[in-house]
Short mmCIF file of C-alpha atoms in Angstrom, two decimals:
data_model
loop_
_atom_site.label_atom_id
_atom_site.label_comp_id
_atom_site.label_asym_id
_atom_site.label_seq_id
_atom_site.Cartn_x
_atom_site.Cartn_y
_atom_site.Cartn_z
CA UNK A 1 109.54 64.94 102.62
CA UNK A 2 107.34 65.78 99.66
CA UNK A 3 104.04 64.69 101.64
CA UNK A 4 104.55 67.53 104.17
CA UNK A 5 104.33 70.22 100.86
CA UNK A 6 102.23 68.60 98.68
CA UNK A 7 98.98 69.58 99.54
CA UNK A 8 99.68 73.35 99.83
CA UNK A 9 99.40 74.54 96.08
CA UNK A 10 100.29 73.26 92.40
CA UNK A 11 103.79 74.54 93.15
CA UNK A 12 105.95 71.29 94.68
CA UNK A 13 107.59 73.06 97.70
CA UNK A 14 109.57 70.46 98.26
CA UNK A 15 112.30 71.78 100.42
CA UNK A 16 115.39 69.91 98.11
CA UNK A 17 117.29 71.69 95.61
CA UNK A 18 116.48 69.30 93.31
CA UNK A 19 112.77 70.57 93.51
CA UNK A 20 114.04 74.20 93.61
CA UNK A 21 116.02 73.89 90.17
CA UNK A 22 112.77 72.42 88.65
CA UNK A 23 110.17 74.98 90.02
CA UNK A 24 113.16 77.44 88.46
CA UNK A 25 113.27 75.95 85.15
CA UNK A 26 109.61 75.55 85.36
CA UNK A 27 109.08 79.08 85.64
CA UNK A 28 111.80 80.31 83.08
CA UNK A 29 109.34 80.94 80.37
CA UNK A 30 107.37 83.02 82.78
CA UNK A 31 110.38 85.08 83.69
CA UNK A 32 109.77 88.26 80.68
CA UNK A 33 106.87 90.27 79.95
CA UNK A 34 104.26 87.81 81.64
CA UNK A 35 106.02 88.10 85.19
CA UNK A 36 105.63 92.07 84.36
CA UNK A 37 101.99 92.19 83.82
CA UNK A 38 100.55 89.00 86.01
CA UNK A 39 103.39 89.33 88.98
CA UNK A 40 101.07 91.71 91.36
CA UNK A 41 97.54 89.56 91.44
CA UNK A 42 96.79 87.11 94.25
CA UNK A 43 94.80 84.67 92.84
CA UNK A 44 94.71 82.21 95.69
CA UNK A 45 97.10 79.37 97.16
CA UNK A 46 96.02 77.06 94.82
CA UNK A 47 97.02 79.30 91.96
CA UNK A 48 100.19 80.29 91.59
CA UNK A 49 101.39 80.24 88.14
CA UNK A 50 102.03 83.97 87.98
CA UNK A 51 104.91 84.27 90.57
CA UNK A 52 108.34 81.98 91.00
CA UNK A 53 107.52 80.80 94.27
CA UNK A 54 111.09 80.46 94.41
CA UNK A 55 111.74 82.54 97.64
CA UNK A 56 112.28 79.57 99.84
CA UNK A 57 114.95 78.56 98.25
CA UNK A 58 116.39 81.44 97.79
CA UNK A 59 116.04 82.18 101.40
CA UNK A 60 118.31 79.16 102.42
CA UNK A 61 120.49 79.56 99.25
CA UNK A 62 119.38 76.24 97.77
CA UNK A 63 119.16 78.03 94.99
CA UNK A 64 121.56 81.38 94.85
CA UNK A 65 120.58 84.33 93.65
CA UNK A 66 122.65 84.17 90.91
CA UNK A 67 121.00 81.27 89.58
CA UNK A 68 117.85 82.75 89.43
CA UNK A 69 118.88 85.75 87.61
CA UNK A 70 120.98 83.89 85.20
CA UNK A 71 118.04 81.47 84.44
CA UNK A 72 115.84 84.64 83.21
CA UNK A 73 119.01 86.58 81.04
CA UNK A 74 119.76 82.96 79.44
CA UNK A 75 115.62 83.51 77.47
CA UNK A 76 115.29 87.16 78.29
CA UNK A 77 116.99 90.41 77.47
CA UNK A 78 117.52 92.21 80.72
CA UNK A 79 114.93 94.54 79.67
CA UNK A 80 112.21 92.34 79.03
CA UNK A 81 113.26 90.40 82.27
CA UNK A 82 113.64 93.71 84.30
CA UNK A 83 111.01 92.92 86.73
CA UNK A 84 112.12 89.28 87.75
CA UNK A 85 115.57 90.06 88.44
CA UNK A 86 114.70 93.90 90.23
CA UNK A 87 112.45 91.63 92.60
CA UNK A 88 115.50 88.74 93.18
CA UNK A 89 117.80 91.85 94.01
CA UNK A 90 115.22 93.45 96.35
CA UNK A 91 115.83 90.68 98.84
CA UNK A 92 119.74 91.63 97.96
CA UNK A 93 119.03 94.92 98.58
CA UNK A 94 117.44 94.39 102.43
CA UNK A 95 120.15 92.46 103.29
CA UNK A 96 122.57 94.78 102.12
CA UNK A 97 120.88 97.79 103.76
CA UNK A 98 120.97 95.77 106.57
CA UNK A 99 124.66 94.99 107.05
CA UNK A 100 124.99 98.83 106.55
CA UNK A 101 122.63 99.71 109.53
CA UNK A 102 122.65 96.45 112.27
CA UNK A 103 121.05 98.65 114.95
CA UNK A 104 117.50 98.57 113.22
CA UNK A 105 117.60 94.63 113.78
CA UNK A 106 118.97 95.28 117.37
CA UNK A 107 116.48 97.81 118.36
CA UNK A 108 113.61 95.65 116.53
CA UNK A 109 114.25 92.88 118.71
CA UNK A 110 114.36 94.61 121.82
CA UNK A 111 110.69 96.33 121.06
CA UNK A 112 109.65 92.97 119.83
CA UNK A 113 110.67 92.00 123.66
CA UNK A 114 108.66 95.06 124.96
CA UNK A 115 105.43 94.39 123.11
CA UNK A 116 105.05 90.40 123.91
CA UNK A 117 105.36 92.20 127.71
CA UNK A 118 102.52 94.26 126.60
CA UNK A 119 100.90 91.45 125.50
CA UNK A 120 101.30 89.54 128.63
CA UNK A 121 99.94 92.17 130.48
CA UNK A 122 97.04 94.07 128.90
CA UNK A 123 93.47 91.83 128.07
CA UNK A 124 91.98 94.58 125.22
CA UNK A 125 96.03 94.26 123.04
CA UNK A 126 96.17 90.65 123.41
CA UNK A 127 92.43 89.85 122.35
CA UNK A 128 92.67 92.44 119.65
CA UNK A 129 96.30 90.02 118.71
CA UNK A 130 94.65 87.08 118.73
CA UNK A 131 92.15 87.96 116.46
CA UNK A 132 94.40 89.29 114.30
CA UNK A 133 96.57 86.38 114.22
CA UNK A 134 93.75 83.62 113.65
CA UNK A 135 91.74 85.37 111.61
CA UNK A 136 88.44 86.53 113.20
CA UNK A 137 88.76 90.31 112.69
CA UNK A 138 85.51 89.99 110.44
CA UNK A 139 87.49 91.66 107.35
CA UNK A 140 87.59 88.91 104.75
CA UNK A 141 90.62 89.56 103.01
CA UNK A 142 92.70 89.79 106.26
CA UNK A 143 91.27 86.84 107.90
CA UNK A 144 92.31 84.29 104.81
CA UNK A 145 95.63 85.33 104.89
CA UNK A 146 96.22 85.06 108.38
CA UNK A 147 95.08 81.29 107.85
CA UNK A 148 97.13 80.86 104.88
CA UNK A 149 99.87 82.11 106.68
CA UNK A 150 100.01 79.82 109.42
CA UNK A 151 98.70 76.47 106.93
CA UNK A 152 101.14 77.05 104.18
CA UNK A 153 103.86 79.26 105.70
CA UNK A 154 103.54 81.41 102.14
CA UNK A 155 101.75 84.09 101.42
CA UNK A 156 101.94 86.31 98.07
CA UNK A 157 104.11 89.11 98.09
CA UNK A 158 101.24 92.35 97.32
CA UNK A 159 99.16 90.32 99.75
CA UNK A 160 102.14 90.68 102.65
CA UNK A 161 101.90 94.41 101.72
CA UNK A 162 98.03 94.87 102.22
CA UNK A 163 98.24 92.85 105.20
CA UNK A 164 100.42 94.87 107.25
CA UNK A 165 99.01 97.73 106.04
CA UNK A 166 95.67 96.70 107.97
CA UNK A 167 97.03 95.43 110.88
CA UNK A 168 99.08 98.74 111.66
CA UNK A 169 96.73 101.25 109.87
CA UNK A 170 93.37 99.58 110.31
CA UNK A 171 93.62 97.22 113.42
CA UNK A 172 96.24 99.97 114.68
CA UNK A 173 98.44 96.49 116.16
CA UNK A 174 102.16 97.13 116.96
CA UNK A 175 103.93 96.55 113.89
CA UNK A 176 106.49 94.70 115.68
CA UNK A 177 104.00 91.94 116.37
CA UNK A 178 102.99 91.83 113.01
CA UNK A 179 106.25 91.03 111.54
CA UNK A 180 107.08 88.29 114.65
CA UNK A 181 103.94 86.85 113.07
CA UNK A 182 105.09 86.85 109.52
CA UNK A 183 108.57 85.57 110.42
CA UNK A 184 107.57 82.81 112.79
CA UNK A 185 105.80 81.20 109.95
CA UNK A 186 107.09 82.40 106.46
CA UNK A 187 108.83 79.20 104.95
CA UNK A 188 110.92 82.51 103.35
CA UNK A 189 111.21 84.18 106.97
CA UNK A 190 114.16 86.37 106.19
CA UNK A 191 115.11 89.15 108.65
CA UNK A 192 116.10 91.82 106.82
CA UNK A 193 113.42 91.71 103.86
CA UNK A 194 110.81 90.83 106.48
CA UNK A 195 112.16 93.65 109.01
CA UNK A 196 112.39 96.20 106.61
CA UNK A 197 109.64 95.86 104.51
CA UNK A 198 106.81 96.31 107.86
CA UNK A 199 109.03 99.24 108.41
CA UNK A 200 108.25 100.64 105.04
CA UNK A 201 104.76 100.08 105.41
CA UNK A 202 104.82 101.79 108.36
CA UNK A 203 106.67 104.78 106.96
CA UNK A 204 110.15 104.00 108.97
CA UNK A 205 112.12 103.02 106.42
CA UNK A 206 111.62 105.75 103.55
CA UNK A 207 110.26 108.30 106.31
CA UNK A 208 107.33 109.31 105.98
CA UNK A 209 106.54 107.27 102.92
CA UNK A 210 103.77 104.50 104.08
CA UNK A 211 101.50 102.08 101.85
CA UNK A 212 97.73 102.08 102.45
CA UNK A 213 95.50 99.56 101.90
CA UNK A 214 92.97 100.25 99.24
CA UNK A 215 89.24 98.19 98.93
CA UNK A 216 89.04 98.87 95.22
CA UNK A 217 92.83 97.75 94.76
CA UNK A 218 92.75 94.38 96.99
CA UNK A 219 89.10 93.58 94.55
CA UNK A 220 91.26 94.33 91.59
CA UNK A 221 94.40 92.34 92.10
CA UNK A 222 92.84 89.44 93.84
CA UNK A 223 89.96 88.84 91.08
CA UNK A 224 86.97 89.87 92.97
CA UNK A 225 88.03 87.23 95.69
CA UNK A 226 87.90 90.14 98.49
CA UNK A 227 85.88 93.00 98.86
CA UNK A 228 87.00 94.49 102.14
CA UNK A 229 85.32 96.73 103.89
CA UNK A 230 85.70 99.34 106.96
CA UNK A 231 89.65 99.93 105.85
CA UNK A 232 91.61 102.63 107.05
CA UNK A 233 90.91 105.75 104.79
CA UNK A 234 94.91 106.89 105.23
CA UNK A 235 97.69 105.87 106.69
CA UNK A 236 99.49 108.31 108.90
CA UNK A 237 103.67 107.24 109.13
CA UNK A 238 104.14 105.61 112.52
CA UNK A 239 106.58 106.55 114.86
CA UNK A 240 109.54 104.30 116.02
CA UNK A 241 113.50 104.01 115.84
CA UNK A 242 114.58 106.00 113.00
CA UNK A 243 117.57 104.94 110.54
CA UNK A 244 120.48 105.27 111.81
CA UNK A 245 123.70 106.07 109.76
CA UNK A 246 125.73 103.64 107.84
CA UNK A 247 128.06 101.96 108.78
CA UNK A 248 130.86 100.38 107.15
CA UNK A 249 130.37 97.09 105.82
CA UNK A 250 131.58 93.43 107.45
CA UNK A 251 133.40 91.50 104.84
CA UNK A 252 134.06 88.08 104.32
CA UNK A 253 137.06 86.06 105.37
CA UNK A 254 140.59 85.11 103.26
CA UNK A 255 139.20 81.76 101.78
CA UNK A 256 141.12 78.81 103.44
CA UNK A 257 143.24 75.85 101.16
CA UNK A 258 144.20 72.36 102.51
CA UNK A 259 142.11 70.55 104.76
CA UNK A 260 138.86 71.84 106.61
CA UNK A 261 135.67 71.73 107.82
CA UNK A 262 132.25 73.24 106.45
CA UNK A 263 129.23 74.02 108.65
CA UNK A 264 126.01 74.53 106.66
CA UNK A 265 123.65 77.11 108.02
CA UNK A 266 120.00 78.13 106.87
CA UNK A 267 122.13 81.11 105.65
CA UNK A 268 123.68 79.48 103.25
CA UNK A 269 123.05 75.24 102.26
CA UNK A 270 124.46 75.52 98.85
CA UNK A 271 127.13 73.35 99.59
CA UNK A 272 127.81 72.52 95.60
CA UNK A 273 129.48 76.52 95.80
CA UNK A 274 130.55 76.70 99.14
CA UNK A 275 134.32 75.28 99.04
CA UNK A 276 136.69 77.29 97.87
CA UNK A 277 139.13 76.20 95.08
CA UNK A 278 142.27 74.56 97.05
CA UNK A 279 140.48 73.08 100.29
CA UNK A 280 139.65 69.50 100.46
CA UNK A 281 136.27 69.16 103.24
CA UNK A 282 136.73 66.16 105.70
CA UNK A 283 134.40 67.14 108.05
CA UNK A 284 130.88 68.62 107.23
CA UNK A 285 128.39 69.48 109.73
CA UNK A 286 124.83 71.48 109.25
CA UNK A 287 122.43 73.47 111.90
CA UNK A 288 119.89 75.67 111.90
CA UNK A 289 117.88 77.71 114.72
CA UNK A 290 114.28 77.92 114.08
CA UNK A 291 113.15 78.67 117.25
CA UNK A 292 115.94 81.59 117.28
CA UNK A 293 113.99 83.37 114.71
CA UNK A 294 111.41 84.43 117.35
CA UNK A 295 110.39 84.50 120.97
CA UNK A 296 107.76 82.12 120.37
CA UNK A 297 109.95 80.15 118.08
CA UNK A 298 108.82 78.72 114.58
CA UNK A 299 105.54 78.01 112.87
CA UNK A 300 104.88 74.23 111.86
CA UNK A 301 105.42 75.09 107.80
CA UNK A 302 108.63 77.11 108.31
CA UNK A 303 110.43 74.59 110.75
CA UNK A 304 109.93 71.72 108.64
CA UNK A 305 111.25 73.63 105.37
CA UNK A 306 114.25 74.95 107.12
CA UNK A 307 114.90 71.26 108.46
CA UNK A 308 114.09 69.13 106.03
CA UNK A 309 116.13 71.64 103.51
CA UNK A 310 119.09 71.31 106.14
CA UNK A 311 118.94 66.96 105.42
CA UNK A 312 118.77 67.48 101.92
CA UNK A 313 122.10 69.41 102.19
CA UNK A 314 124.10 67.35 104.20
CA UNK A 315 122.76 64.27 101.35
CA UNK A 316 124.39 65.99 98.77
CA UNK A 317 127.15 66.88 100.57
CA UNK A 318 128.28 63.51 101.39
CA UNK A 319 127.63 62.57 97.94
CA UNK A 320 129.41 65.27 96.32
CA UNK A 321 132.36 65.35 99.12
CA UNK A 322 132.73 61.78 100.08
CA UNK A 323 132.16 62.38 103.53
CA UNK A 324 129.41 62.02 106.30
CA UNK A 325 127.03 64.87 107.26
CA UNK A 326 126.70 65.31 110.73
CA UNK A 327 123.39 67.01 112.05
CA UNK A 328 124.25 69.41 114.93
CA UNK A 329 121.91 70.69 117.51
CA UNK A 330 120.87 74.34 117.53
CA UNK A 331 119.43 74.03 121.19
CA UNK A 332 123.44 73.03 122.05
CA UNK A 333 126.90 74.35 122.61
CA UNK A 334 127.65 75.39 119.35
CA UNK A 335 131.51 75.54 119.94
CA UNK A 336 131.49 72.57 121.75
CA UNK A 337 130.00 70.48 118.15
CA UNK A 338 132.31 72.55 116.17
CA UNK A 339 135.66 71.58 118.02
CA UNK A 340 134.57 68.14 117.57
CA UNK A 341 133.67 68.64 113.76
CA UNK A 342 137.16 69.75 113.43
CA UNK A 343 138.85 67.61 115.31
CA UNK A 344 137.48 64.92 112.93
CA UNK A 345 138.63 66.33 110.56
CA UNK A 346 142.09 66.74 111.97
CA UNK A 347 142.06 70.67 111.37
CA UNK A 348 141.72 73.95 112.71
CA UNK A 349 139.58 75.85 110.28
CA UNK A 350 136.02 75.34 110.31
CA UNK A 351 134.44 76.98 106.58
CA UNK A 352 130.63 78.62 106.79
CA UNK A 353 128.51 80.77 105.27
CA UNK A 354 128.43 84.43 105.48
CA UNK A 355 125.60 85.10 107.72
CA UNK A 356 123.98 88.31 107.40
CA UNK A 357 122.46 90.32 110.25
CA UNK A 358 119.72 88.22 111.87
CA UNK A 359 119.32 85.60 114.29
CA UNK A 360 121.84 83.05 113.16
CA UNK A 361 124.92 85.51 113.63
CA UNK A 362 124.94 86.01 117.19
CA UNK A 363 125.11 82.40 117.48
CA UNK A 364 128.29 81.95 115.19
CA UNK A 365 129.92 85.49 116.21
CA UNK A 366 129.67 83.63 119.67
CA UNK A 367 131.10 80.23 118.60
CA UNK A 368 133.59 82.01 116.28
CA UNK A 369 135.04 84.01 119.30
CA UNK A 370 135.06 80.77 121.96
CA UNK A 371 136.79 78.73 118.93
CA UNK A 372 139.33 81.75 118.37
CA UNK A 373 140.88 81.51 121.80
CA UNK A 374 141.77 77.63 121.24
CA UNK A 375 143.49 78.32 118.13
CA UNK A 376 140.23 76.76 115.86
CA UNK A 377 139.74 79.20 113.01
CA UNK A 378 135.38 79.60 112.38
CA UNK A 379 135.44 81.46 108.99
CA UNK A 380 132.86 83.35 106.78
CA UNK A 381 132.63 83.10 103.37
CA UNK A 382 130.99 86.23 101.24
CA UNK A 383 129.33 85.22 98.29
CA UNK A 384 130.55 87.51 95.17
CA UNK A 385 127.10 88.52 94.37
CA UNK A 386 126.61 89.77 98.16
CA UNK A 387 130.14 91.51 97.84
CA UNK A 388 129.02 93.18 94.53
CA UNK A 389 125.85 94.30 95.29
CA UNK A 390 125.85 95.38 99.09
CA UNK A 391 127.83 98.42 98.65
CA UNK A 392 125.17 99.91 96.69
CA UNK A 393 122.26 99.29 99.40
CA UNK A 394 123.19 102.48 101.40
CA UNK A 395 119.68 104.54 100.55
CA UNK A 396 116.70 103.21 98.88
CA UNK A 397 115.98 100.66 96.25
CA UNK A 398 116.36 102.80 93.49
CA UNK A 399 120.50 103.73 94.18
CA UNK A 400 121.24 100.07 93.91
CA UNK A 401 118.40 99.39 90.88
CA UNK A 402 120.41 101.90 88.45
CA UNK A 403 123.47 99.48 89.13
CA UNK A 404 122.14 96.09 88.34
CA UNK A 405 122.98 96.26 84.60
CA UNK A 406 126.76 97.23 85.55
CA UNK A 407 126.96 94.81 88.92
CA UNK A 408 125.28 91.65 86.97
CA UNK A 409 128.00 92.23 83.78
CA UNK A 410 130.41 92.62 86.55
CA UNK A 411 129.32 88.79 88.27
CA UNK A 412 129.31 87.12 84.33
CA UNK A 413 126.41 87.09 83.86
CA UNK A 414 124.43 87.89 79.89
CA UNK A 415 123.36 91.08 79.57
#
């Protein structure tokens, strides 16, 4: 696997947990004061010192959130670390606001639908795309991300903000588009954090808040790299679906004992954490949907991640569980696989992942109610951390920031 990642930066991206835990113990000194002050330049793909890195992982819950935050309040006091673990619990806080509003993922979907119709069927939006997407719009800063983008499926996190700032503000493209483009081929393709964060460029999800794009601000934090010019000189909030109000929350099922099954997802491949106390696995089983993730399915970088990542998990798990991983097939009847998987196992309760709103639930929800009428039990497991912090991702960022200090004491964790 490494020779598919090893020629994008000096960060091994290998998609094991193995190479996870060492890019997070790696980073560990990096996690106080220097994170603080270095965390918003963009100094290139090849240098990448100044930021974790570690979002892949985190995506796919090689490594949990937990463990990242832990890793910084073992060297750090939580003040000194403040800025690491705020920017692990942003991701939190997406998913969370999320699960509290489903409809914004529904409703982004269907105008994603709309707009690849659009782009079907008018010459002027689809050249202006295509440009856009393999970087010929003749502003420099733009143009090398859009490459990096699709080479390395990464891109730096201020860089994601300036870029979708020009595409809707200065290139005036349907954000929509924009954040298909992003999730097709981010090896950290996430939907709420990507979702939400286009609409808060865009001024959709703090209304009428939107980021702009500044020349003198992309030549400061990318060390002269870029010097844009012809930017948008504002950036008007953009009209589209408008948040809806919460909802209450989907919880996790009554953990199972005796025998089961487990079913790894990209949701959730942390199979070390996964079984409860009290169940014995005889049956594991692992899929992911790539292609799910997006009408035009998955970039090169961000399928291989998500699948190699997936055969790393089902490795460990038949070392750690003493029984064979079986591969399933996304592009398949999912119920059908599972009813085998448990009849392997000689049970009827099947163990997964929570999985947030995005593309993989439909395609459990579905299984999960097929299963339920032959008396096979497809459960979901809520990780405490999700449990803990979700409730408090009802408004913005800064409702659920004032709790970290109380939620992470809370979860056992130093601080």
């Amino acid at each position: 696997m490494a020779e598919l990642f090893d020629d994008l930066d000096t960060v091994d991206l290998t998609p094991t947990r193995r190479a996870g835990l060492q890019r997070l113990e790696g980073f560990a000194p990096a996690m106080g004061r220097r994170y603080a002050s270095e965390r918003n330049h963009d100094f290139g793909p090849r240098e990448r010192r100044n930021v974790s890195m570690l979002s892949p992982w985190i995506r796919t819950r090689q490594i949990l959130e937990e463990e990242a935050a832990r890793k910084a309040l073992e060297r750090f006091a939580l003040s000194t670390a403040e800025k690491f673990v705020q920017e692990v619990c942003w991701r939190t806080y997406f998913k969370g606001w999320l699960e509290h509003r489903p409809a914004v993922w529904t409703v982004y979907r269907q105008e994603l639908d709309r707009q690849h119709d659009r782009l079907a069927g008018n010459a002027g939006l689809r050249t202006a795309f295509e440009e856009a997407t393999e970087g010929r719009t003749g502003i420099d800063c733009f143009d090398a991300w859009a490459r990096e983008l699709v080479d390395t499926g990464y891109l730096h996190n201020h860089a994601r903000m300036w870029f979708a700032s020009i595409w809707i503000f200065t290139l005036k493209l349907p954000w929509e588009l924009g954040a298909d483009f992003f999730v097709r081929h981010l090896m950290d393709g996430d939907a709420a954090s990507n979702t939400l964060s286009w609409r808060w460029v865009g001024g959709l999800h703090t209304p009428g808040k939107t980021y702009l794009a500044r020349r003198a601000n992309i030549r400061k934090y990318t060390d002269a790299r870029f010097d844009p010019e012809g930017l948008a000189p504002e950036a008007p909030a953009i009209d589209g679906f408008a948040n809806p109000p919460k909802s209450d929350l989907r919880h996790g099922d009554r953990l199972p004992e005796g025998e089961i099954a487990m079913l790894l997802t990209e949701e959730d491949m942390n199979v070390e954490t996964l079984r409860p106390p009290g169940a014995r696995v005889a049956a594991l089983g692992g899929v992911v949907f790539p292609d799910a993730r997006s009408p035009e399915g998955a970039g090169v970088r961000a399928r291989d991640f998500v699948g190699h990542a997936m055969s790393d998990a089902l490795e460990r798990g038949e070392a750690l569980l003493g029984v064979v991983g079986e591969r399933l097939d996304g592009d398949a009847d999912l119920a059908a696989q599972l009813r085998e998987l448990a009849g392997a196992a000689g049970t009827n309760t099947i163990l997964t992942g929570f999985p947030p709103v995005g593309w993989v639930r439909p395609k459990l929800d579905a299984a999960r109610e097929a299963l339920a009428d032959e008396g096979i039990h497809l459960l979901y497991r809520q990780r405490d951390w999700d449990a803990a912090f979700w409730p408090h991702a009802t408004a913005g960022f800064f409702k659920l920031k004032k709790q970290i200090p109380a939620t992470l004491a809370e979860l056992g964790l130093p601080v």
